[in-house]
Coordinates of C-alpha atoms in Angstrom, one line a residue:
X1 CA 0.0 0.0 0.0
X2 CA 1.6 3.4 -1.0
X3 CA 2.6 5.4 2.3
X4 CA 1.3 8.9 2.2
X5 CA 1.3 9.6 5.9
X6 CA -2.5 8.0 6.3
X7 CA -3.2 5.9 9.3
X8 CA -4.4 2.7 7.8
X9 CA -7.0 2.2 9.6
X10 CA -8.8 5.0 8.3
X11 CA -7.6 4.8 4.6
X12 CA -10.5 5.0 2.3
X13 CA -8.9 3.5 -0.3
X14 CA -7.4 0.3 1.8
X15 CA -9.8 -2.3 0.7
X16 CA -8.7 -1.2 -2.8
X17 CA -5.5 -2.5 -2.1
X18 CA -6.1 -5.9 -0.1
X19 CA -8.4 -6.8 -2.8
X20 CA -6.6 -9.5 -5.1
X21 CA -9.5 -11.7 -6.4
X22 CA -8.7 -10.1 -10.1
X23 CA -4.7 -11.0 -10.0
X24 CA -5.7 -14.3 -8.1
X25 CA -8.1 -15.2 -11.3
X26 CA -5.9 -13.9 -13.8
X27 CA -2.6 -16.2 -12.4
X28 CA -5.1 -18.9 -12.2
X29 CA -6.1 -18.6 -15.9
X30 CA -9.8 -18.5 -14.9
X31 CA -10.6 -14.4 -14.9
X32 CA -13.4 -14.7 -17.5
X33 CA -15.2 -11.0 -17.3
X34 CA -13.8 -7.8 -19.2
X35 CA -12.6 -10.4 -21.9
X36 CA -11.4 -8.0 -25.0
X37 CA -13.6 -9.5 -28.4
X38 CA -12.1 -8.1 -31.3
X39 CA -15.1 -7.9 -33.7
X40 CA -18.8 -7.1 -33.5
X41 CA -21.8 -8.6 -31.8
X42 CA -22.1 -11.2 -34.8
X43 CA -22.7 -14.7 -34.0
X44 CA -19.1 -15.7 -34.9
X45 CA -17.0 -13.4 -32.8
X46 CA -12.9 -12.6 -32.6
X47 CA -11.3 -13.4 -29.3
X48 CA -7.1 -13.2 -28.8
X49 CA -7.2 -13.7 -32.7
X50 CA -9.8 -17.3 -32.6
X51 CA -12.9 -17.1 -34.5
X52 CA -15.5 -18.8 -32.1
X53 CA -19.0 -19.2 -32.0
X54 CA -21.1 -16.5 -29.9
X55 CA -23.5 -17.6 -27.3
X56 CA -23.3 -14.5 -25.0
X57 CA -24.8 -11.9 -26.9
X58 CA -28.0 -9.8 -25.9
X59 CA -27.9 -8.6 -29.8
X60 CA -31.2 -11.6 -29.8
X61 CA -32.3 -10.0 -33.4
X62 CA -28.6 -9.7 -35.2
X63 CA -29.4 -6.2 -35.6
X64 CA -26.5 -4.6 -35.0
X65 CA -25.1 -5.7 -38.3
X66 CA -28.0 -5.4 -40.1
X67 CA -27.4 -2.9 -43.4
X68 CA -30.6 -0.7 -42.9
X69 CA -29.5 0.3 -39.1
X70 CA -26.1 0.4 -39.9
X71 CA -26.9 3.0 -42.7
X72 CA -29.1 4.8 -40.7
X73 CA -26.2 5.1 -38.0
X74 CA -24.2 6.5 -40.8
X75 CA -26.4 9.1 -42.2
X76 CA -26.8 10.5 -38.2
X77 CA -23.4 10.7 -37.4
X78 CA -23.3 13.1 -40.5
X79 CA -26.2 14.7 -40.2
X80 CA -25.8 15.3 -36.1
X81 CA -22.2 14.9 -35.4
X82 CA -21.4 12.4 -32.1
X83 CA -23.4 13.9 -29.2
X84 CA -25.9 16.4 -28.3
X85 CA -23.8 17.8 -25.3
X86 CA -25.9 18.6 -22.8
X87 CA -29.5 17.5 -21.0
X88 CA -32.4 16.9 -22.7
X89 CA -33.8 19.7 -20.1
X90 CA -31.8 22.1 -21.9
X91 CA -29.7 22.5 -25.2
X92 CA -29.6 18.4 -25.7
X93 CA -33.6 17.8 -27.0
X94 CA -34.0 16.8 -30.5
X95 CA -37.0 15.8 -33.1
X96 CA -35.8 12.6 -33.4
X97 CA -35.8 11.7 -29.6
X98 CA -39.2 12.6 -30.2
X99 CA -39.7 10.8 -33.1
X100 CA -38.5 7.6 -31.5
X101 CA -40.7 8.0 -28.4
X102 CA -43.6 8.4 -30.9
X103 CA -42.7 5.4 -32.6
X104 CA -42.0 3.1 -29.3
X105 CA -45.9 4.0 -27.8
X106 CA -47.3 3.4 -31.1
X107 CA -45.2 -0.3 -31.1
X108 CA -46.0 -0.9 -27.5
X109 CA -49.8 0.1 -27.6
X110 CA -49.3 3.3 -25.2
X111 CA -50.1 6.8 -25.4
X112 CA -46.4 7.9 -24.7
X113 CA -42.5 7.1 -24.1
X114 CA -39.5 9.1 -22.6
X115 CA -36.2 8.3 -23.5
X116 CA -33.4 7.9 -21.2
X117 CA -29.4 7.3 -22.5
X118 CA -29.3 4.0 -20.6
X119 CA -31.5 1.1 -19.4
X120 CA -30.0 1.2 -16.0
X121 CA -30.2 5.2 -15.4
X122 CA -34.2 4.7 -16.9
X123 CA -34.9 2.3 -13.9
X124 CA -32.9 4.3 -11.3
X125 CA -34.9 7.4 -12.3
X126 CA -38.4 6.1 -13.3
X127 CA -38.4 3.8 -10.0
X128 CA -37.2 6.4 -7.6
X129 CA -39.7 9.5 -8.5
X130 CA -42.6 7.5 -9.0
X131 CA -42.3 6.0 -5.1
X132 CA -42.6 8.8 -2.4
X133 CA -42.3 8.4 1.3
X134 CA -45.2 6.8 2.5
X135 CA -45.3 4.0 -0.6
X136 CA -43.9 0.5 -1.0
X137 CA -42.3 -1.1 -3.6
X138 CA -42.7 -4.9 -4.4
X139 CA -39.6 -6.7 -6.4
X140 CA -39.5 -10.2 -7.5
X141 CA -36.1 -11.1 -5.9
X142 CA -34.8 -12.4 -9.0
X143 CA -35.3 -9.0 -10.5
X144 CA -32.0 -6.7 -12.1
X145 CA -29.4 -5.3 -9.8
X146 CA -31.4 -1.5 -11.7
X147 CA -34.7 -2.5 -10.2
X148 CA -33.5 -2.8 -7.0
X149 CA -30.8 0.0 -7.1
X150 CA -33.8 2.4 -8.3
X151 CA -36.0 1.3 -5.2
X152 CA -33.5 2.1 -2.7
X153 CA -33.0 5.3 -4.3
X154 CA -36.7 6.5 -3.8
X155 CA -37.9 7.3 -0.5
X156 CA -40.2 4.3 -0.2
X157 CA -40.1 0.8 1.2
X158 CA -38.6 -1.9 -1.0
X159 CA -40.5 -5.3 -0.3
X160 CA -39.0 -8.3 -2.0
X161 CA -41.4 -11.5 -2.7
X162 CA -40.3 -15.2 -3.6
X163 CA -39.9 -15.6 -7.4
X164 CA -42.6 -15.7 -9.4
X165 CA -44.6 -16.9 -6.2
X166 CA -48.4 -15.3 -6.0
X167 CA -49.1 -16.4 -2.8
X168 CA -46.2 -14.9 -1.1
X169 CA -47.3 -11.4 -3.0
X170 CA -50.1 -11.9 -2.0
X171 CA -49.5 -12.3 1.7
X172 CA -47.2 -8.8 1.3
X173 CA -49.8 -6.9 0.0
X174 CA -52.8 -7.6 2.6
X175 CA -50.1 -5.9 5.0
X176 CA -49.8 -2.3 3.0
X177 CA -53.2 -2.2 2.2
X178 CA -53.3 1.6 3.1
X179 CA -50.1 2.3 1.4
X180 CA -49.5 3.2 -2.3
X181 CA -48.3 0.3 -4.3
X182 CA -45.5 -0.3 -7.3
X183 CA -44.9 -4.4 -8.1
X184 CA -41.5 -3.9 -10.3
X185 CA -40.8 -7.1 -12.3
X186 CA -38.7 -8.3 -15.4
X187 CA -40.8 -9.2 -18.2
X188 CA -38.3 -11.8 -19.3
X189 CA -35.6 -12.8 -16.1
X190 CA -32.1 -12.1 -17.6
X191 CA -30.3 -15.1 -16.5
X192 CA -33.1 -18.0 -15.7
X193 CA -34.6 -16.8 -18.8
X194 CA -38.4 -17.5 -17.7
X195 CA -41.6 -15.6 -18.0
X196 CA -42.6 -13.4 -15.3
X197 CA -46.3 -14.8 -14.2
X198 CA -48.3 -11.3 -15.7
X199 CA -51.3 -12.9 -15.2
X200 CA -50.8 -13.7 -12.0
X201 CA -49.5 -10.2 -11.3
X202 CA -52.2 -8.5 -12.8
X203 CA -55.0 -10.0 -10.8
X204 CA -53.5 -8.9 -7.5
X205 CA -52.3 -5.6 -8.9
X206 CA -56.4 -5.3 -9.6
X207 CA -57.4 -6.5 -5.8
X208 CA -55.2 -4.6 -3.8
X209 CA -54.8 -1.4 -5.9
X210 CA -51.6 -1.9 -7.0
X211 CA -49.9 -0.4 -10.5
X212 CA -47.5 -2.6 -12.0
X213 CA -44.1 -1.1 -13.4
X214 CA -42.6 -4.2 -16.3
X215 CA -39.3 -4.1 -17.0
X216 CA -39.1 -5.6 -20.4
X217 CA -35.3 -5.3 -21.4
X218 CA -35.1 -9.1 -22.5
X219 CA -38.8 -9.3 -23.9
X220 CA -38.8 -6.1 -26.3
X221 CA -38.1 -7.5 -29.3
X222 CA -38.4 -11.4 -28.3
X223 CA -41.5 -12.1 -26.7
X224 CA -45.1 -11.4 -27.8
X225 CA -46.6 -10.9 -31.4
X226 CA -44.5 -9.4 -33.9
X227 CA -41.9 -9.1 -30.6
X228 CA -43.8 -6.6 -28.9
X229 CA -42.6 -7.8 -25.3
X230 CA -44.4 -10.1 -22.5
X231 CA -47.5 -7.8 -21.6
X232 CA -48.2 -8.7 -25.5
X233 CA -47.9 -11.7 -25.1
X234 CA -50.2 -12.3 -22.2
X235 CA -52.6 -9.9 -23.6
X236 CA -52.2 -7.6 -21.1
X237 CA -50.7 -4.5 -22.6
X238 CA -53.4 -2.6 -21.0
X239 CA -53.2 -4.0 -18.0
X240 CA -49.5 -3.1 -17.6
X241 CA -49.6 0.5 -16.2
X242 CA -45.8 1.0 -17.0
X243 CA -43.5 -0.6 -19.6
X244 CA -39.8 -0.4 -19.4
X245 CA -36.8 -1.6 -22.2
X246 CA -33.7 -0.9 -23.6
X247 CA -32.5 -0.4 -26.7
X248 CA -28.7 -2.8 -25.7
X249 CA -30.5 -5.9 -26.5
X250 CA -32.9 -5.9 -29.4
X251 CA -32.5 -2.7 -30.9
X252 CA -28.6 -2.9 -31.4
X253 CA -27.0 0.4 -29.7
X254 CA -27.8 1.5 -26.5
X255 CA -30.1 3.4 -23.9
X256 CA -33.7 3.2 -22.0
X257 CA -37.6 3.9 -22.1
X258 CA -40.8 4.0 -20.8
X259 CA -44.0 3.7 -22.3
X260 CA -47.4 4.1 -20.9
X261 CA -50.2 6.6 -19.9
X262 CA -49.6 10.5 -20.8
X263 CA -49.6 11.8 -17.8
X264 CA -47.3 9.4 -15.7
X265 CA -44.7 9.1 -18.0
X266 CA -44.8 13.2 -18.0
X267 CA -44.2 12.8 -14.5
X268 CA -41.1 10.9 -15.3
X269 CA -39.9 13.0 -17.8
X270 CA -39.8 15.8 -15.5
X271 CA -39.3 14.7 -12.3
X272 CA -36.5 11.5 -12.8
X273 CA -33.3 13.0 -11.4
X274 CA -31.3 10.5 -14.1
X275 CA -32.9 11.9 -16.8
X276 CA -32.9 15.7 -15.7
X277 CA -28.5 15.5 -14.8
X278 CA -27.6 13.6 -17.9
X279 CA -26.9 14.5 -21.6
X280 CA -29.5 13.4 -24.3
X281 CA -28.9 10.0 -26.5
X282 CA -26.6 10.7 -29.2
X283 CA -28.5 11.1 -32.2
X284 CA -26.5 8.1 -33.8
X285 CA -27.8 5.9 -31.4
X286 CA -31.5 7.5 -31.4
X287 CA -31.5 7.3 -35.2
X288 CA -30.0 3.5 -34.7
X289 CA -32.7 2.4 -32.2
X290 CA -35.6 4.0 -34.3
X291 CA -34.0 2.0 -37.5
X292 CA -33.7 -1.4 -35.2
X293 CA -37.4 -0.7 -34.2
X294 CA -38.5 -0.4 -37.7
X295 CA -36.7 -3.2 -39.2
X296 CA -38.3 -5.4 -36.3
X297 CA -41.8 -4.0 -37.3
X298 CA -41.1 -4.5 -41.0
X299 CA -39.0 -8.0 -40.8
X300 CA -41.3 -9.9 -38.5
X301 CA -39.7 -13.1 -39.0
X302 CA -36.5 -12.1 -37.3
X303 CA -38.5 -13.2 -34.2
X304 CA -39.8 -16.3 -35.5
X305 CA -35.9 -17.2 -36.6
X306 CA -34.9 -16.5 -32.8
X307 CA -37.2 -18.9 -31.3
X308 CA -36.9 -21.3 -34.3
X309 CA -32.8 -21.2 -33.0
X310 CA -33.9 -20.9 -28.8
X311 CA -36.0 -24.4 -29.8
X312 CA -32.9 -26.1 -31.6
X313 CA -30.4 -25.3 -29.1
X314 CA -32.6 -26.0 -26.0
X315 CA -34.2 -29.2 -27.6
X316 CA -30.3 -30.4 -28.0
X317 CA -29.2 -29.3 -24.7
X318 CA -31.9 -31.3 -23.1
X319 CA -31.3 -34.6 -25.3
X320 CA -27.9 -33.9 -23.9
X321 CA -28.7 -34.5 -20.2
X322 CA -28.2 -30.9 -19.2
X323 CA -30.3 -29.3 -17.0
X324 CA -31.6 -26.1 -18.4
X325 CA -34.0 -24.5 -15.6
X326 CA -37.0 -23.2 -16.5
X327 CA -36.3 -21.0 -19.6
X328 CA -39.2 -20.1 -21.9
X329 CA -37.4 -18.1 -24.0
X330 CA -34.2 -17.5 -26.1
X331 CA -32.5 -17.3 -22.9
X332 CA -31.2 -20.6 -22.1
X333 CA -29.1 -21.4 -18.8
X334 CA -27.0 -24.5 -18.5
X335 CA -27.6 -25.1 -14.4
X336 CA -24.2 -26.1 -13.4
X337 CA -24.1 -25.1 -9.3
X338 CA -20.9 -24.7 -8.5
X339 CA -18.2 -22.0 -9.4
X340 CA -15.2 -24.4 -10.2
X341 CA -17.3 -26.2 -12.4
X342 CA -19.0 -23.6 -14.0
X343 CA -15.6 -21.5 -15.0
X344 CA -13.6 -25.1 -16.0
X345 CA -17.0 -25.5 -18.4
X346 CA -16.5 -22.1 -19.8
X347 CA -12.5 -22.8 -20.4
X348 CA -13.3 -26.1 -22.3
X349 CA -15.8 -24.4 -24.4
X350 CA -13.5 -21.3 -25.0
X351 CA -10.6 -24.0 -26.4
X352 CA -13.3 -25.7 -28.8
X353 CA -14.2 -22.2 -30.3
X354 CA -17.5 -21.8 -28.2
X355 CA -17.7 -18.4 -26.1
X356 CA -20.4 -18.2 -23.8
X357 CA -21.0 -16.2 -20.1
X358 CA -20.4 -17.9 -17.1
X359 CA -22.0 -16.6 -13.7
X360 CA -22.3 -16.7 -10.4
X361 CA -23.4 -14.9 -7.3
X362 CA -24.5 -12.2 -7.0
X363 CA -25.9 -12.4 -10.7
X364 CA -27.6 -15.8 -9.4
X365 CA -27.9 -17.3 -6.0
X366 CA -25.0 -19.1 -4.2
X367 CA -25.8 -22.6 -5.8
X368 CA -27.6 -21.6 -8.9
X369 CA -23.9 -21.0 -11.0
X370 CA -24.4 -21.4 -14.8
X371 CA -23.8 -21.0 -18.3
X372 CA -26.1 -18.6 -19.7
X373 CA -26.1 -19.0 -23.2
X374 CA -28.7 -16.9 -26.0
X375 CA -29.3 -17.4 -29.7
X376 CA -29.5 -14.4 -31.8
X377 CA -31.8 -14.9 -35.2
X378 CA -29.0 -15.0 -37.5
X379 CA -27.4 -18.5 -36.0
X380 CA -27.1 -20.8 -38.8
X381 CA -28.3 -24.7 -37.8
X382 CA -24.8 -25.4 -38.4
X383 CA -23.6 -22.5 -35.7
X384 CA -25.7 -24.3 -33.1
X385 CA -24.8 -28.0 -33.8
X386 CA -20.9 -27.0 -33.5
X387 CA -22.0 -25.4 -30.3
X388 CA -24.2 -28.5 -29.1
X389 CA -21.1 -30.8 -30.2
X390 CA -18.8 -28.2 -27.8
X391 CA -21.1 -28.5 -24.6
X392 CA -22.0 -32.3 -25.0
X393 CA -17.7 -32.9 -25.3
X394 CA -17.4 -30.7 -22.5
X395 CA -20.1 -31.9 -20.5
X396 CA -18.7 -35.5 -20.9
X397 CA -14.7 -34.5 -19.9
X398 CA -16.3 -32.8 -17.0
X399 CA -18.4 -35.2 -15.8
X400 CA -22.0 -33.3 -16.2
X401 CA -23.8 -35.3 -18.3
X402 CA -22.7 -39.3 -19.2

């Protein structure tokens, strides 16, 4: 630890310097985060010069190659230059941030969207001015680190309930009767990749006077008719007061909505702290969100080419003998439960040209460590039987499956 005359007892930055888990992994040859790819989110990617096939990517509809958002990209970096340079409060509003929150409500079934530059700054804002001191807020506990970051930043109570379980909701709610309530859930569940029970929700949303807040990050896109997220696909759309997403999955670039009635999401426009201290969306990722949106309206079977891909390598995986949770979607974990396990896995797949994302706690619970692994639409058959041959090798050396 440099000396700089501080008593090290009461040197901030002490921890910094006992912490070694990063040099420990590295020397060990099993630090698997921050791994440098060297070519786009394609679903053959470039890693320390090796082609491999890509199983970790959020980019579910291969948009972020696609030509017509790639030109449109183009045509706003020279139209708009790089950024807007300042809060959308002031200098840093444009039409086309309100072209694009036109065109998400009209997609979405709502009356109207605000835009935010990430998905994680939309939930930390939206959550935290919507919930005042005397309300409660109800999260599923498998719900994203941003759900729960933006409920302890509002001055309510956070209240978390057993996944996906009603009757433990349920049981919550009778408690805060005379309290205003928000239940904040992920449409889709980022690494289990099953359905949040909106039906479920919905119902006790309607019986205790509760509005319901849907963060649909993983479902925009991927679930629903035409990909129009999970309330679509439940039929609920209007049941679901508040509908969140980003643009880093689906819609190839970056940043955060929501979508719903007029007059709450005005309230969010100008009373989220995230969205009043931070510059604007660069146009060229505005103008490349609103091209990935239209291409998803107009090219409808880019979703039916996901699931067609989720089916194959899910159907293979189980034929396999791996266990693969309780995915519904294009999400698809390989359940492994134990760390050393789960990172040798992700080293054998890496030397047979498979790159997938490995995690454990606090992503998932101590117990639950995996392999999460997602198609994109433009897998070839071939992509995913290379990568079925990689995991049942692997899952045979290591003793998961016989």
């Amino acid at each position: 630890m440099p000396d700089k005359g501080f008593n090290p007892e009461l040197d901030l930055f002490r921890k910094c310097y006992q912490y070694t888990e990063d040099l420990e992994a590295r020397e060990g040859g099993y630090y698997l985060i921050f791994r440098p790819l060297e070519s786009g989110q394609n679903p053959v990617v470039t890693l320390e010069g090796r082609e491999m096939i890509n199983l970790a990517s959020n980019n579910y509809l291969g948009l972020t190659s696609h030509p017509r958002v790639v030109e449109a990209a183009k045509e706003a970096l020279d139209r708009y230059g790089t950024g807007c340079s300042g809060s959308r409060w002031l200098n840093g509003n444009m039409l086309i941030h309100e072209e694009l929150e036109s065109l998400l409500a009209e997609f979405l079934g709502k009356e109207a969207a605000i835009v935010f530059s990430t998905g994680y700054q939309t939930n930390l804002g939206a959550i935290s001015c919507l919930v005042g001191r005397n309300d409660v807020i109800f999260t599923d506990k498998l719900d994203h680190a941003s759900i729960i970051d933006g409920a302890r930043m509002s001055l309510g109570r956070l209240i978390r309930f057993r996944h996906n379980d009603m009757d433990h909701l349920e049981g919550l709610l009778k408690r805060e009767q005379d309290k205003g309530k928000l239940i904040v859930v992920d449409g889709v569940f980022s690494m289990e990749g099953d359905l949040a029970d909106l039906p479920g929700l919905v119902d006790l949303a309607r019986r205790y006077q509760a509005r319901i807040f849907l963060d649909d990050a993983h479902g925009l896109g991927v679930t629903g008719p035409g990909g129009r997220g999970t309330a679509a696909h439940f039929g609920l759309a209007e049941e679901v007061d508040l509908i969140m997403g980003t643009f880093s999955k689906s819609l190839a670039c970056i940043g955060g909505f929501v979508a719903g009635d007029a007059r709450p999401v005005s309230w969010i426009k100008h009373r989220s702290r995230s969205q009043m201290f931070s510059a604007a969306l660069p146009p060229v990722l505005t103008a490349t969100a609103r091209a990935a949106l239209e291409t998803v309206i107009r090219e409808p079977e880019l979703v039916d080419r996901l699931w067609t891909n989720a089916r194959k390598l899910k159907e293979g995986l189980i034929a396999l003998g791996f266990d693969t949770g309780g995915s519904q979607t294009p999400i698809v974990p390989v359940i492994l439960g134990n760390e050393p396990l789960m990172l040798a896995t992700t080293i054998n797949l890496a030397q047979a040209g498979v790159f997938v994302n490995p995690v454990r706690p606090p992503a998932v619970p101590q117990g639950r460590e995996m392999l999460r692994l997602s198609l994109m639409a433009n897998h070839t058959g071939e992509h995913i039987d290379q990568a079925l041959a990689a995991l049942g090798e692997a899952g045979r050396n290591l003793g998961i499956i016989s």
